[in-house]
Amino acid sequence: MSIFKNLLRSSAVVAGVSAACLAGTTSAKATVIGFDDIPSSFSQVANGYNGFNWNNTFAVSGTLAAVFLGPTNGFTQGVISPGNVGSNGTGGVSGFSSATNFSLQSLYLTAIWNTGMNVLIEALDNGSVIGSTNFLINASSPTLALLNWGSLDEVRLTASGGTSTGPFNTTQFAIEDITFGAASTISSVPLPAGVMFLGTALFGVAGLGRIRSKTARTA
């Protein structure tokens, strides 16, 4: 998209400063990540930023996005802490991971153009999905995704669907104020729905067996 090329060109003047800033980050995980300390209008978040590896994640200036795209785009509407938002670029799967397990409390999501867009958030550990949840998001305001997940090493976000409210129909979204917490204060990752259903079914079968056994003894 030519608009995003313009954003990339405008960020070139600060590329050197951004690289220096990222090179100086430490491996310690921040409590809240809002991408505001990345001095760029549109640049890819480097691996190592705040101790995480980042997949298809870009820092975008909400202010400059309003200049190029108008004030109603999700980059601008999705700003929580003043400055930048994270984004999945021009669409596609996005996420972040760590060499050590972490706990995730919440994050904010805003669609860039589409209303009623679905975002699947998955928690992974050692490459296996250990929990997931879905959120419907819009471009008009951020949606708070309360997760309270503990002991995972990767988060994957996949967007789909929705109806465009702007000049583009894309699966782009903004991500803001990713909040981490101590594992001791966060509940375990919820089991996938299929596992919960299986557990309920097995419990029911076991209960039915006990009833039949009791009936047989009293007959």
Short mmCIF file of C-alpha atoms in Angstrom, two decimals:
data_model
loop_
_atom_site.label_atom_id
_atom_site.label_comp_id
_atom_site.label_asym_id
_atom_site.label_seq_id
_atom_site.Cartn_x
_atom_site.Cartn_y
_atom_site.Cartn_z
CA MET A 1 0.00 0.00 0.00
CA SER A 2 1.34 3.40 -0.94
CA ILE A 3 0.18 4.88 2.37
CA PHE A 4 2.32 2.47 4.32
CA LYS A 5 5.25 3.17 2.01
CA ASN A 6 4.88 6.84 2.95
CA LEU A 7 4.91 5.91 6.61
CA LEU A 8 8.02 3.84 6.08
CA ARG A 9 9.75 6.72 4.29
CA SER A 10 8.84 9.12 7.10
CA SER A 11 10.34 6.74 9.65
CA ALA A 12 13.66 6.49 7.80
CA VAL A 13 14.98 9.69 9.35
CA VAL A 14 14.79 8.14 12.81
CA ALA A 15 15.86 4.62 11.88
CA GLY A 16 19.35 5.09 13.30
CA VAL A 17 18.00 6.41 16.58
CA SER A 18 15.49 3.56 16.77
CA ALA A 19 18.19 0.95 16.18
CA ALA A 20 20.35 2.46 18.89
CA CYS A 21 17.43 2.50 21.30
CA LEU A 22 16.58 -1.16 20.62
CA ALA A 23 20.20 -2.21 20.95
CA GLY A 24 20.28 -0.72 24.42
CA THR A 25 17.22 -2.55 25.77
CA THR A 26 17.72 -5.08 28.52
CA SER A 27 16.39 -8.62 28.73
CA ALA A 28 14.18 -7.81 31.72
CA LYS A 29 10.47 -7.94 30.88
CA ALA A 30 8.53 -4.74 31.41
CA THR A 31 5.29 -4.77 33.41
CA VAL A 32 3.50 -2.96 30.57
CA ILE A 33 4.62 -2.79 26.93
CA GLY A 34 3.11 0.06 24.91
CA PHE A 35 5.79 0.54 22.22
CA ASP A 36 5.97 4.25 23.10
CA ASP A 37 9.74 4.20 23.62
CA ILE A 38 10.35 3.27 19.97
CA PRO A 39 11.03 6.60 18.18
CA SER A 40 9.50 5.73 14.81
CA SER A 41 6.35 6.38 12.81
CA PHE A 42 6.22 2.87 11.32
CA SER A 43 8.99 0.36 12.00
CA GLN A 44 9.26 -3.33 12.75
CA VAL A 45 9.76 -4.20 16.40
CA ALA A 46 13.16 -5.87 16.76
CA ASN A 47 13.72 -9.17 18.52
CA GLY A 48 15.00 -8.52 22.02
CA TYR A 49 12.74 -5.53 22.63
CA ASN A 50 11.76 -5.79 26.31
CA GLY A 51 13.14 -9.34 26.38
CA PHE A 52 10.79 -10.82 23.77
CA ASN A 53 11.00 -12.04 20.19
CA TRP A 54 8.39 -10.35 17.98
CA ASN A 55 6.66 -11.86 14.97
CA ASN A 56 5.16 -9.48 12.39
CA THR A 57 4.85 -6.68 14.94
CA PHE A 58 5.32 -3.02 14.03
CA ALA A 59 5.37 0.17 16.09
CA VAL A 60 3.09 2.82 14.59
CA SER A 61 2.66 6.44 15.64
CA GLY A 62 -1.00 7.20 16.29
CA THR A 63 -0.40 10.89 15.62
CA LEU A 64 1.27 10.40 12.26
CA ALA A 65 -1.29 7.78 11.26
CA ALA A 66 -3.98 10.43 11.71
CA VAL A 67 -2.08 12.71 9.30
CA PHE A 68 -1.78 10.04 6.61
CA LEU A 69 -5.01 8.10 7.16
CA GLY A 70 -7.41 10.50 8.90
CA PRO A 71 -8.43 10.53 12.56
CA THR A 72 -10.83 7.57 12.47
CA ASN A 73 -8.30 4.83 11.70
CA GLY A 74 -7.56 2.20 14.34
CA PHE A 75 -3.90 3.19 14.71
CA THR A 76 -5.08 6.52 16.11
CA GLN A 77 -8.21 5.34 17.91
CA GLY A 78 -6.29 2.48 19.50
CA VAL A 79 -3.81 4.62 21.43
CA ILE A 80 -4.02 4.02 25.19
CA SER A 81 -0.72 5.34 26.47
CA PRO A 82 0.27 8.40 24.38
CA GLY A 83 2.55 7.72 21.43
CA ASN A 84 2.69 4.47 19.53
CA VAL A 85 0.65 1.33 19.15
CA GLY A 86 1.82 -2.09 18.06
CA SER A 87 0.35 -3.59 14.91
CA ASN A 88 0.41 -6.70 12.74
CA GLY A 89 1.74 -4.66 9.82
CA THR A 90 -0.49 -5.00 6.77
CA GLY A 91 -2.27 -8.03 8.25
CA GLY A 92 -1.51 -11.64 9.03
CA VAL A 93 -0.52 -13.56 12.14
CA SER A 94 1.32 -11.61 14.82
CA GLY A 95 2.72 -12.45 18.24
CA PHE A 96 5.58 -12.55 20.69
CA SER A 97 7.58 -15.20 22.55
CA SER A 98 10.23 -15.61 25.22
CA ALA A 99 12.93 -18.14 26.05
CA THR A 100 11.48 -18.31 29.57
CA ASN A 101 7.87 -18.67 30.64
CA PHE A 102 5.87 -15.58 31.52
CA SER A 103 2.40 -14.59 32.68
CA LEU A 104 0.04 -12.35 30.74
CA GLN A 105 -2.73 -10.33 32.35
CA SER A 106 -4.28 -8.31 29.52
CA LEU A 107 -3.87 -6.28 26.35
CA TYR A 108 -5.89 -3.86 24.23
CA LEU A 109 -6.94 -4.56 20.63
CA THR A 110 -8.37 -2.20 18.01
CA ALA A 111 -9.27 -3.01 14.42
CA ILE A 112 -7.66 -0.62 11.93
CA TRP A 113 -10.56 -0.53 9.46
CA ASN A 114 -12.95 -3.45 9.94
CA THR A 115 -15.81 -3.53 12.43
CA GLY A 116 -16.78 -6.86 13.95
CA MET A 117 -13.37 -8.39 13.26
CA ASN A 118 -12.47 -11.53 15.18
CA VAL A 119 -9.06 -11.95 16.82
CA LEU A 120 -8.04 -15.38 18.03
CA ILE A 121 -5.48 -15.17 20.86
CA GLU A 122 -3.59 -18.38 21.56
CA ALA A 123 -1.28 -19.23 24.46
CA LEU A 124 1.52 -21.67 23.68
CA ASP A 125 4.13 -23.53 25.69
CA ASN A 126 6.95 -25.45 23.99
CA GLY A 127 5.15 -25.11 20.64
CA SER A 128 1.82 -26.55 21.83
CA VAL A 129 -1.39 -24.53 22.17
CA ILE A 130 -2.45 -24.71 25.81
CA GLY A 131 -5.30 -22.21 25.71
CA SER A 132 -7.16 -19.84 23.42
CA THR A 133 -9.90 -17.22 23.36
CA ASN A 134 -11.61 -14.97 20.80
CA PHE A 135 -12.46 -11.28 20.85
CA LEU A 136 -14.62 -9.23 18.47
CA ILE A 137 -13.04 -5.82 17.92
CA ASN A 138 -13.89 -2.59 16.11
CA ALA A 139 -12.05 0.43 14.73
CA SER A 140 -13.92 2.99 16.82
CA SER A 141 -12.35 2.20 20.20
CA PRO A 142 -10.00 -0.28 21.91
CA THR A 143 -11.24 -3.58 23.32
CA LEU A 144 -9.70 -4.76 26.59
CA ALA A 145 -8.77 -8.44 26.39
CA LEU A 146 -8.58 -9.77 29.95
CA LEU A 147 -6.59 -13.01 29.86
CA ASN A 148 -4.98 -13.76 33.24
CA TRP A 149 -2.80 -16.48 31.75
CA GLY A 150 0.16 -17.98 33.57
CA SER A 151 3.17 -20.11 32.54
CA LEU A 152 3.33 -19.70 28.76
CA ASP A 153 6.22 -18.87 26.44
CA GLU A 154 4.43 -17.58 23.33
CA VAL A 155 1.33 -15.61 22.35
CA ARG A 156 -0.12 -15.79 18.84
CA LEU A 157 -2.80 -13.45 17.45
CA THR A 158 -4.77 -14.21 14.27
CA ALA A 159 -7.42 -11.82 12.89
CA SER A 160 -10.22 -12.62 10.45
CA GLY A 161 -13.50 -11.29 9.10
CA GLY A 162 -15.23 -8.02 9.80
CA THR A 163 -16.75 -5.34 7.58
CA SER A 164 -14.65 -2.42 6.38
CA THR A 165 -15.53 1.05 7.66
CA GLY A 166 -12.75 2.82 5.74
CA PRO A 167 -10.86 2.81 2.47
CA PHE A 168 -9.38 -0.67 3.03
CA ASN A 169 -10.68 -4.12 3.96
CA THR A 170 -7.83 -5.71 5.89
CA THR A 171 -7.19 -7.86 8.95
CA GLN A 172 -4.94 -5.21 10.49
CA PHE A 173 -5.24 -4.50 14.19
CA ALA A 174 -3.48 -2.39 16.81
CA ILE A 175 -2.21 -3.88 20.06
CA GLU A 176 -1.57 -1.70 23.08
CA ASP A 177 -0.47 -1.82 26.71
CA ILE A 178 0.38 -5.51 26.97
CA THR A 179 0.37 -6.11 30.73
CA PHE A 180 2.38 -8.85 32.42
CA GLY A 181 2.22 -10.04 36.01
CA ALA A 182 3.66 -12.50 38.49
CA ALA A 183 2.65 -16.11 37.97
CA SER A 184 1.61 -16.42 41.61
CA THR A 185 -1.13 -13.81 41.10
CA ILE A 186 -2.46 -15.13 37.80
CA SER A 187 -4.72 -18.12 37.23
CA SER A 188 -3.76 -20.96 34.95
CA VAL A 189 -4.43 -20.83 31.21
CA PRO A 190 -8.02 -22.03 30.61
CA LEU A 191 -8.36 -25.39 28.91
CA PRO A 192 -9.58 -25.40 25.29
CA ALA A 193 -13.33 -25.87 24.93
CA GLY A 194 -12.94 -29.40 23.51
CA VAL A 195 -11.02 -30.57 26.56
CA MET A 196 -13.58 -29.02 28.91
CA PHE A 197 -16.40 -30.76 27.02
CA LEU A 198 -14.59 -34.10 27.15
CA GLY A 199 -14.03 -33.76 30.89
CA THR A 200 -17.71 -32.96 31.46
CA ALA A 201 -18.78 -35.91 29.32
CA LEU A 202 -16.50 -38.32 31.19
CA PHE A 203 -17.80 -37.01 34.52
CA GLY A 204 -21.35 -37.64 33.33
CA VAL A 205 -20.57 -41.16 32.17
CA ALA A 206 -18.90 -41.95 35.50
CA GLY A 207 -21.92 -40.65 37.39
CA LEU A 208 -24.30 -42.70 35.25
CA GLY A 209 -22.21 -45.79 35.95
CA ARG A 210 -22.46 -45.24 39.70
CA ILE A 211 -26.23 -44.85 39.48
CA ARG A 212 -26.59 -48.07 37.49
CA SER A 213 -24.34 -49.93 39.94
CA LYS A 214 -26.37 -48.74 42.91
CA THR A 215 -29.61 -49.72 41.19
CA ALA A 216 -28.29 -53.21 40.49
CA ARG A 217 -27.34 -53.74 44.15
CA THR A 218 -30.74 -52.68 45.44
CA ALA A 219 -32.70 -54.71 42.87
#
